[in-house]
Short mmCIF file of C-alpha atoms and ligand atoms in Angstrom, two decimals:
data_model
loop_
_atom_site.label_atom_id
_atom_site.label_comp_id
_atom_site.label_asym_id
_atom_site.label_seq_id
_atom_site.Cartn_x
_atom_site.Cartn_y
_atom_site.Cartn_z
CA UNK J 1 117.97 155.71 151.08
CA UNK J 2 120.88 155.51 153.49
CA UNK J 3 119.99 153.38 156.47
CA UNK J 4 121.89 153.73 159.67
CA UNK J 5 122.87 150.71 161.71
CA UNK J 6 119.67 150.75 163.74
CA UNK J 7 117.54 150.87 160.62
CA UNK J 8 119.56 148.09 159.05
CA UNK J 9 119.06 145.93 162.12
CA UNK J 10 115.39 146.75 162.37
CA UNK J 11 115.07 145.93 158.66
CA UNK J 12 116.51 142.57 159.45
CA UNK J 13 114.25 142.13 162.43
CA UNK J 14 111.27 143.10 160.25
CA UNK J 15 111.87 140.00 158.21
CA UNK J 16 114.33 140.30 155.36
CA UNK J 17 114.59 136.63 154.43
CA UNK J 18 117.24 136.47 157.07
CA UNK J 19 120.54 135.12 155.93
CA UNK J 20 123.01 134.86 158.80
CA UNK J 21 124.87 138.14 158.53
CA UNK J 22 128.52 137.72 159.29
CA UNK J 23 129.02 139.78 162.38
CA UNK J 24 132.04 141.59 161.00
CA UNK J 25 130.23 142.57 157.80
CA UNK J 26 127.52 144.26 159.78
CA UNK J 27 130.17 145.99 161.86
CA UNK J 28 131.86 147.16 158.67
CA UNK J 29 128.70 148.78 157.38
CA UNK J 30 127.93 150.25 160.80
CA UNK J 31 131.47 151.61 161.17
CA UNK J 32 131.28 153.07 157.68
CA UNK J 33 127.95 154.60 158.59
CA UNK J 34 129.47 156.28 161.65
CA UNK J 35 132.31 157.60 159.51
CA UNK J 36 129.78 158.92 156.98
CA UNK J 37 127.65 160.98 159.34
CA UNK J 38 125.13 163.00 157.37
CA UNK J 39 127.46 164.18 154.64
CA UNK J 40 125.90 164.37 151.16
CA UNK J 41 126.79 161.66 148.58
CA UNK J 42 129.07 163.88 146.49
CA UNK J 43 131.16 164.77 149.54
CA UNK J 44 131.30 161.21 150.85
CA UNK J 45 132.29 159.84 147.44
CA UNK J 46 135.94 160.76 148.06
CA UNK J 47 136.12 159.71 151.71
CA UNK J 48 138.49 156.76 151.76
CA UNK J 49 137.82 155.98 155.44
CA UNK J 50 134.20 155.28 154.54
CA UNK J 51 134.85 153.31 151.35
CA UNK J 52 137.63 151.20 152.82
CA UNK J 53 135.16 149.92 155.43
CA UNK J 54 132.68 149.08 152.67
CA UNK J 55 135.45 147.36 150.67
CA UNK J 56 136.21 145.03 153.56
CA UNK J 57 132.75 143.51 153.26
CA UNK J 58 134.10 141.76 150.14
CA UNK J 59 136.79 139.08 150.08
CA UNK J 60 138.51 140.76 147.15
CA UNK J 61 141.80 139.24 146.01
CA UNK J 62 144.04 142.30 145.80
CA UNK J 63 146.54 140.56 143.55
CA UNK J 64 143.96 141.11 140.82
CA UNK J 65 142.46 144.41 139.70
CA UNK J 66 138.88 143.71 138.74
CA UNK J 67 137.55 146.41 136.45
CA UNK J 68 134.90 144.18 134.93
CA UNK J 69 132.29 144.15 137.65
CA UNK J 70 129.63 144.95 135.08
CA UNK J 71 129.80 141.49 133.56
CA UNK J 72 129.11 139.95 136.92
CA UNK J 73 130.03 141.25 140.36
CA UNK J 74 131.39 139.39 143.36
CA UNK J 75 128.90 139.31 146.22
CA UNK J 76 129.86 140.64 149.68
CA UNK J 77 131.00 137.84 151.98
CA UNK J 78 127.84 137.74 154.07
CA UNK J 79 125.70 137.27 150.94
CA UNK J 80 127.87 134.43 149.67
CA UNK J 81 127.86 132.79 153.08
CA UNK J 82 124.09 133.05 153.42
CA UNK J 83 123.74 131.28 150.10
CA UNK J 84 126.23 128.56 151.05
CA UNK J 85 124.54 128.09 154.40
CA UNK J 86 121.17 127.64 152.73
CA UNK J 87 122.63 125.25 150.15
CA UNK J 88 124.01 123.09 152.96
CA UNK J 89 120.72 123.24 154.81
CA UNK J 90 118.85 122.31 151.61
CA UNK J 91 121.14 119.39 151.02
CA UNK J 92 120.27 117.84 154.39
CA UNK J 93 116.67 117.18 153.28
CA UNK J 94 115.97 118.98 149.99
CA UNK J 95 112.30 118.09 149.71
CA UNK J 96 111.58 119.60 153.09
CA UNK J 97 114.33 122.10 153.86
CA UNK J 98 114.44 123.58 150.37
CA UNK J 99 110.81 123.32 149.27
CA UNK J 100 109.01 123.79 152.55
CA UNK J 101 111.32 125.90 154.70
CA UNK J 102 113.38 128.04 152.31
CA UNK J 103 111.34 128.42 149.11
CA UNK J 104 108.40 130.27 150.73
CA UNK J 105 110.84 133.00 151.81
CA UNK J 106 110.92 134.10 148.19
CA UNK J 107 107.89 136.16 149.20
CA UNK J 108 110.02 138.33 151.53
CA UNK J 109 112.50 138.85 148.72
CA UNK J 110 109.66 139.76 146.35
CA UNK J 111 108.34 142.30 148.85
CA UNK J 112 111.75 143.91 149.41
CA UNK J 113 112.66 144.03 145.72
CA UNK J 114 109.27 145.53 144.88
CA UNK J 115 109.76 148.21 147.53
CA UNK J 116 113.18 149.06 146.11
CA UNK J 117 111.94 149.20 142.50
CA UNK J 118 108.73 150.99 143.47
CA UNK J 119 106.10 148.52 142.28
CA UNK J 120 103.56 146.21 143.89
CA UNK J 121 104.95 142.81 145.01
CA UNK J 122 102.31 141.25 142.73
CA UNK J 123 104.20 142.80 139.80
CA UNK J 124 107.62 141.40 140.73
CA UNK J 125 108.85 137.99 139.52
CA UNK J 126 112.24 136.67 140.58
CA UNK J 127 114.24 135.22 137.72
CA UNK J 128 117.71 133.78 137.32
CA UNK J 129 119.06 136.69 135.31
CA UNK J 130 118.12 139.50 132.92
CA UNK J 131 118.21 137.15 129.94
CA UNK J 132 115.42 135.06 131.44
CA UNK J 133 113.44 138.18 132.32
CA UNK J 134 113.80 139.77 128.88
CA UNK J 135 113.26 136.54 126.93
CA UNK J 136 110.06 135.97 128.87
CA UNK J 137 108.85 139.23 127.34
CA UNK J 138 110.29 138.74 123.86
CA UNK J 139 109.00 135.19 123.45
CA UNK J 140 105.90 135.64 125.60
CA UNK J 141 104.01 138.39 123.77
CA UNK J 142 101.59 137.41 121.01
CA UNK J 143 102.80 138.76 117.65
CA UNK J 144 101.91 137.75 114.12
CA UNK J 145 103.80 137.72 110.83
CA UNK J 146 104.44 141.24 109.60
CA UNK J 147 104.26 142.84 113.07
CA UNK J 148 107.23 145.13 113.67
CA UNK J 149 109.60 145.49 116.59
CA UNK J 150 112.07 148.37 116.97
CA UNK J 151 115.31 147.90 118.87
CA UNK J 152 118.75 149.50 118.61
CA UNK J 153 121.95 147.93 117.39
CA UNK J 154 123.31 148.63 120.87
CA UNK J 155 120.81 146.35 122.61
CA UNK J 156 122.41 143.37 124.34
CA UNK J 157 123.55 140.68 121.88
CA UNK J 158 121.45 137.88 123.37
CA UNK J 159 118.36 140.06 123.26
CA UNK J 160 118.96 140.88 119.58
CA UNK J 161 119.47 137.15 118.92
CA UNK J 162 116.16 136.38 120.63
CA UNK J 163 114.27 138.88 118.48
CA UNK J 164 115.97 137.59 115.35
CA UNK J 165 115.03 134.02 116.21
CA UNK J 166 111.45 135.17 116.71
CA UNK J 167 111.69 136.82 113.29
CA UNK J 168 112.77 133.53 111.69
CA UNK J 169 110.15 131.56 113.54
CA UNK J 170 107.10 133.83 113.36
CA UNK J 171 107.85 136.20 110.49
CA UNK J 172 107.91 139.36 112.61
CA UNK J 173 110.05 142.25 111.33
CA UNK J 174 112.89 143.40 113.60
CA UNK J 175 114.21 146.90 112.86
CA UNK J 176 117.49 148.00 114.41
CA UNK J 177 118.20 151.68 114.72
CA UNK J 178 121.63 153.17 115.33
CA UNK J 179 122.73 156.15 117.44
CA UNK J 180 126.09 157.88 117.93
CA UNK J 181 128.25 157.26 121.00
CA UNK J 182 127.64 159.40 122.88
CA UNK J 183 124.40 160.69 121.33
CA UNK J 184 124.10 164.48 120.88
CA UNK J 185 121.04 164.55 123.19
CA UNK J 186 118.31 162.42 124.71
CA UNK J 187 115.84 164.01 122.33
CA UNK J 188 117.95 162.76 119.42
CA UNK J 189 117.61 159.16 120.67
CA UNK J 190 113.85 159.49 121.12
CA UNK J 191 113.56 160.97 117.64
CA UNK J 192 115.50 158.07 116.11
CA UNK J 193 113.03 155.64 117.69
CA UNK J 194 110.09 157.76 116.53
CA UNK J 195 111.27 157.78 112.94
CA UNK J 196 111.44 153.96 112.89
CA UNK J 197 107.81 153.49 113.97
CA UNK J 198 105.06 152.52 111.53
CA UNK J 199 101.40 151.57 112.02
CA UNK J 200 102.64 147.96 112.27
CA UNK J 201 105.03 148.58 115.19
CA UNK J 202 103.96 146.59 118.22
CA UNK J 203 107.00 146.62 120.52
CA UNK J 204 110.08 148.72 121.29
CA UNK J 205 112.91 147.21 123.29
CA UNK J 206 115.23 149.73 124.87
CA UNK J 207 118.23 149.30 127.14
CA UNK J 208 118.08 151.49 130.25
CA UNK J 209 121.87 151.78 130.34
CA UNK J 210 123.88 150.17 127.56
CA UNK J 211 126.44 147.53 128.43
CA UNK J 212 128.66 148.89 125.63
CA UNK J 213 129.35 152.49 126.61
CA UNK J 214 127.32 152.90 129.81
CA UNK J 215 125.01 155.45 128.17
CA UNK J 216 121.78 155.95 130.14
CA UNK J 217 118.90 156.23 127.67
CA UNK J 218 115.73 158.37 128.00
CA UNK J 219 113.40 155.51 128.89
CA UNK J 220 110.52 157.64 130.19
CA UNK J 221 110.35 159.75 127.03
CA UNK J 222 110.42 156.64 124.85
CA UNK J 223 107.68 155.03 126.96
CA UNK J 224 105.51 158.15 126.69
CA UNK J 225 105.94 158.40 122.94
CA UNK J 226 105.18 154.70 122.48
CA UNK J 227 102.20 154.64 124.82
CA UNK J 228 100.45 157.35 122.76
CA UNK J 229 100.69 154.96 119.81
CA UNK J 230 99.68 151.76 121.66
CA UNK J 231 103.20 150.31 121.42
CA UNK J 232 104.61 148.18 124.26
CA UNK J 233 108.09 149.09 125.58
CA UNK J 234 110.27 146.35 127.05
CA UNK J 235 113.04 147.89 129.16
CA UNK J 236 116.29 145.98 129.55
CA UNK J 237 117.69 147.24 132.83
CA UNK J 238 120.34 144.54 133.29
CA UNK J 239 122.95 147.12 134.28
CA UNK J 240 120.70 149.76 135.81
CA UNK J 241 119.02 148.41 138.94
CA UNK J 242 120.99 149.32 142.10
CA UNK J 243 123.66 150.99 139.94
CA UNK J 244 122.12 154.46 140.10
CA UNK J 245 118.93 155.51 141.89
CA UNK J 246 115.56 155.46 140.11
CA UNK J 247 112.08 154.09 140.68
CA UNK J 248 109.55 152.50 138.36
CA UNK J 249 107.53 155.71 138.32
CA UNK J 250 110.51 157.71 137.08
CA UNK J 251 110.43 155.50 133.99
CA UNK J 252 106.63 155.05 133.78
CA UNK J 253 107.33 151.63 132.26
CA UNK J 254 105.10 148.56 132.10
CA UNK J 255 107.89 145.99 131.68
CA UNK J 256 111.41 145.83 133.13
CA UNK J 257 114.02 143.08 133.38
CA UNK J 258 117.30 143.15 135.26
CA UNK J 259 120.12 141.04 136.62
CA UNK J 260 120.87 141.26 140.33
CA UNK J 261 124.36 139.70 140.12
CA UNK J 262 125.70 142.87 138.54
CA UNK J 263 125.08 146.04 140.52
CA UNK J 264 123.05 144.75 143.48
CA UNK J 265 125.91 142.30 144.24
CA UNK J 266 123.44 139.45 144.79
CA UNK J 267 124.63 135.89 144.14
CA UNK J 268 125.22 134.71 140.59
CA UNK J 269 121.99 133.50 139.04
CA UNK J 270 119.59 136.20 140.23
CA UNK J 271 117.42 138.73 138.41
CA UNK J 272 113.89 140.07 138.27
CA UNK J 273 111.08 140.68 135.85
CA UNK J 274 108.55 143.42 136.53
CA UNK J 275 105.28 143.35 134.59
CA UNK J 276 102.55 145.88 135.40
CA UNK J 277 99.50 144.10 136.81
CA UNK J 278 97.15 144.86 133.90
CA UNK J 279 99.72 143.64 131.36
CA UNK J 280 100.41 140.25 132.91
CA UNK J 281 97.71 138.41 130.94
CA UNK J 282 99.38 139.59 127.70
CA UNK J 283 102.72 137.90 128.42
CA UNK J 284 102.99 134.11 128.39
CA UNK J 285 105.57 132.56 130.74
CA UNK J 286 108.61 130.88 129.19
CA UNK J 287 107.75 127.60 130.94
CA UNK J 288 104.10 126.67 131.08
CA UNK J 289 101.82 127.57 133.99
CA UNK J 290 98.16 126.62 134.57
CA UNK J 291 95.40 128.95 133.33
CA UNK J 292 94.56 129.76 136.94
CA UNK J 293 97.90 131.59 137.10
CA UNK J 294 97.30 133.77 134.00
CA UNK J 295 97.08 136.91 136.12
CA UNK J 296 99.62 135.81 138.75
CA UNK J 297 103.19 137.17 138.54
CA UNK J 298 104.41 133.84 139.97
CA UNK J 299 103.65 132.17 136.63
CA UNK J 300 107.06 133.50 135.50
CA UNK J 301 108.72 131.51 138.30
CA UNK J 302 107.34 128.11 137.16
CA UNK J 303 110.83 126.89 136.24
CA UNK J 304 110.96 123.50 137.92
CA UNK J 305 113.36 122.50 140.68
CA UNK J 306 115.94 125.16 141.43
CA UNK J 307 117.96 126.26 144.47
CA UNK J 308 116.12 128.48 146.94
CA UNK J 309 119.47 129.56 148.38
CA UNK J 310 120.35 131.85 145.48
CA UNK J 311 117.20 133.93 145.39
CA UNK J 312 116.87 134.10 149.19
CA UNK J 313 120.36 135.59 149.45
CA UNK J 314 119.10 138.58 147.42
CA UNK J 315 117.70 139.86 150.75
CA UNK J 316 121.16 140.23 152.24
CA UNK J 317 122.41 142.03 149.13
CA UNK J 318 119.50 144.45 149.34
CA UNK J 319 120.22 145.14 153.01
CA UNK J 320 123.86 145.83 152.11
CA UNK J 321 122.74 148.16 149.30
CA UNK J 322 120.50 150.04 151.74
CA UNK J 323 123.33 150.17 154.23
CA UNK J 324 125.37 152.17 151.73
CA UNK J 325 122.49 154.03 150.06
CA UNK J 326 121.86 154.17 146.32
CA UNK J 327 122.85 157.84 145.90
CA UNK J 328 126.14 157.33 147.75
CA UNK J 329 126.97 154.28 145.70
CA UNK J 330 126.30 156.12 142.42
CA UNK J 331 128.37 159.12 143.53
CA UNK J 332 131.32 156.86 144.38
CA UNK J 333 131.08 155.00 141.07
CA UNK J 334 131.06 158.32 139.19
CA UNK J 335 134.09 159.49 141.13
CA UNK J 336 135.97 156.32 140.18
CA UNK J 337 134.90 156.70 136.54
CA UNK J 338 136.08 160.31 136.40
CA UNK J 339 139.37 159.50 138.08
CA UNK J 340 140.63 157.28 135.24
CA UNK J 341 138.65 158.82 132.39
CA UNK J 342 139.55 162.48 132.96
CA UNK J 343 143.20 161.65 133.62
CA UNK J 344 143.55 159.63 130.41
CA UNK J 345 141.62 162.18 128.35
CA UNK J 346 144.06 164.83 129.54
CA UNK J 347 147.06 162.60 128.88
CA UNK J 348 146.78 162.18 125.11
CA UNK J 349 144.62 163.46 122.24
CA UNK J 350 144.33 159.90 120.85
CA UNK J 351 142.15 159.03 123.82
CA UNK J 352 138.39 159.26 123.33
CA UNK J 353 135.92 158.46 126.08
CA UNK J 354 132.68 157.36 124.44
CA UNK J 355 130.72 157.71 127.67
CA UNK J 356 129.35 161.12 128.73
CA UNK J 357 131.16 162.13 131.92
CA UNK J 358 128.33 163.72 133.85
CA UNK J 359 125.93 162.84 136.66
CA UNK J 360 122.86 162.10 134.58
CA UNK J 361 123.78 160.21 131.40
CA UNK J 362 126.13 157.57 132.80
CA UNK J 363 127.41 156.19 136.10
CA UNK J 364 130.08 153.56 136.84
CA UNK J 365 130.54 152.16 133.32
CA UNK J 366 132.98 153.92 130.99
CA UNK J 367 134.28 153.09 127.50
CA UNK J 368 137.69 154.32 126.40
CA UNK J 369 138.89 154.18 122.81
CA UNK J 370 142.56 154.76 121.99
CA UNK J 371 143.20 155.62 118.36
CA UNK J 372 145.76 153.31 116.82
CA UNK J 373 145.62 150.72 119.61
CA UNK J 374 143.85 147.39 119.02
CA UNK J 375 141.18 147.02 121.72
CA UNK J 376 141.32 143.23 121.95
CA UNK J 377 145.11 143.20 122.23
CA UNK J 378 144.98 145.99 124.79
CA UNK J 379 142.58 144.05 126.98
CA UNK J 380 144.65 140.87 126.67
CA UNK J 381 147.87 142.74 127.51
CA UNK J 382 146.43 144.38 130.62
CA UNK J 383 145.23 141.04 131.91
CA UNK J 384 148.15 138.82 130.85
CA UNK J 385 150.87 141.21 131.94
CA UNK J 386 149.30 143.19 134.79
CA UNK J 387 146.29 141.14 135.98
CA UNK J 388 143.96 144.07 135.31
CA UNK J 389 140.59 142.82 134.09
CA UNK J 390 138.64 145.02 131.69
CA UNK J 391 136.19 144.20 128.88
CA UNK J 392 136.96 144.57 125.16
CA UNK J 393 133.94 146.02 123.36
CA UNK J 394 133.99 145.56 119.61
CA UNK J 395 130.85 146.89 117.93
CA UNK J 396 130.35 147.42 114.18
CA UNK J 397 130.38 151.22 114.70
CA UNK J 398 132.89 151.75 117.55
CA UNK J 399 135.19 149.89 119.89
CA UNK J 400 137.04 150.39 123.13
CA UNK J 401 137.88 149.08 126.55
CA UNK J 402 135.00 148.96 129.02
CA UNK J 403 135.93 149.78 132.60
CA UNK J 404 133.54 148.95 135.43
CA UNK J 405 134.84 149.39 138.99
CA UNK J 406 132.87 148.47 142.09
CA UNK J 407 132.35 149.92 145.57
CA UNK J 408 135.29 147.82 146.79
CA UNK J 409 137.63 149.23 144.11
CA UNK J 410 140.39 151.35 145.66
CA UNK J 411 141.83 154.57 144.29
CA UNK J 412 145.30 152.97 143.92
CA UNK J 413 143.71 150.24 141.77
CA UNK J 414 142.21 152.87 139.47
CA UNK J 415 145.59 154.59 139.37
CA UNK J 416 147.45 151.40 138.46
CA UNK J 417 145.11 151.01 135.51
CA UNK J 418 145.65 154.64 134.47
CA UNK J 419 149.45 154.30 134.94
CA UNK J 420 149.57 151.27 132.65
CA UNK J 421 147.39 152.98 130.08
CA UNK J 422 149.66 156.03 130.09
CA UNK J 423 152.65 153.74 129.65
CA UNK J 424 150.96 152.18 126.61
CA UNK J 425 150.18 155.64 125.25
CA UNK J 426 153.89 156.50 125.53
CA UNK J 427 155.44 153.26 124.31
CA UNK J 428 152.64 151.42 122.47
CA UNK J 429 151.74 147.78 123.11
CA UNK J 430 154.69 145.38 123.13
CA UNK J 431 154.82 143.43 119.85
C1 PLP E 1 122.07 145.17 128.57
C2 PLP E 1 122.13 143.74 128.99
N1 PLP E 1 121.03 142.98 128.90
C3 PLP E 1 121.03 141.70 129.29
C4 PLP E 1 122.16 141.11 129.80
C5 PLP E 1 122.11 139.68 130.21
O1 PLP E 1 122.38 139.54 131.55
P1 PLP E 1 122.50 138.08 132.18
O2 PLP E 1 123.63 137.41 131.50
O3 PLP E 1 122.72 138.32 133.61
O4 PLP E 1 121.23 137.40 131.87
C6 PLP E 1 123.33 141.84 129.91
C7 PLP E 1 124.56 141.24 130.42
O5 PLP E 1 125.61 141.82 130.48
C8 PLP E 1 123.32 143.19 129.49
O6 PLP E 1 124.41 143.94 129.57
#
């Protein structure tokens, strides 16, 4: 959805949990909107007049080239300021300002997040990150010794650790499947899951888009296959939400966890957990809640005293996301990905891009492997020498440099990265 300025303002008037938008940020989005007109996302993706307005909503330090926005993204200035404003307000009289004035506004955030994801607000819990959301599921479902869980060896490390701990504690069996990067097809991935299932399989955990290569996995087909067999599917969408457009019903899933400090650009320490209404009684909260809350999604928010400022500022990040529009954002991220990836692929046969470069199987995340070049040293060199931040990915079956630009990333920044990589391809890394 691409909102124009009027819609953005009326959205605010309709009661987003109202952080004080910095006037110039709103003007940026409005000016960008005017520059955009009604052009389709693919055409707008290369319009620098539009994206430079969007970029100015962030206080990016241009002495640094940040190509690790996947780990954690900066928030636009107005989002950061809303959070700081609410922290200051809380600090004046925490027991009243934070608990009585600010905390109840979590309900507006719940409503807006649910609308964006496509579920009922009563199915949307606000968490501090994807880890909390996913661990609520992993540790909250009743399983007994001998029950089996199927995951992949490309699931997020902390999630694998959580399952393994559950294995040690409760005697459940955790099976890890492997798949090539990139996989030959979506059907191949589904088939690998299917082959690992037995009559004792109770849960599958699948990553919507992997943090390693940026591969988007066929969640809906896995959910359908599992549902026929009475198996629950926990979807780890840490990198997916607000990165590329989709709704809950596209996935048909019952459980979904995500971070919001990655691709929604919400403040650090924000995420959500979706649990379909009829499944909520099956999943215990991580921190105890009274029996009266068994069927209440808010039981997953019983975490004790915490700042209201962080989760309330999600509303401003959502408004910013709507101001751009999910399809436009995804198209821009794919353009940035292709700009470095296709250039480097063409530059040297030692370059392999382990991410499929198309519009359906990946988006802004790309993984580049350079034969004969040590990934960890490459990452360290780019940062130490050129202040270009990337992520070294070292997996048992593959490795490479993960590159994740953002909507504020400029074309010259992508080109500086590609220039330095070409230089390394020509001369090697300095000893
Ligand atoms: C696939 C995946 N799951 C879960 C997480 C955990 O996210 P957070 O640290 O925000 O809890 C990450 C973080 O990068 C991730 O990539």
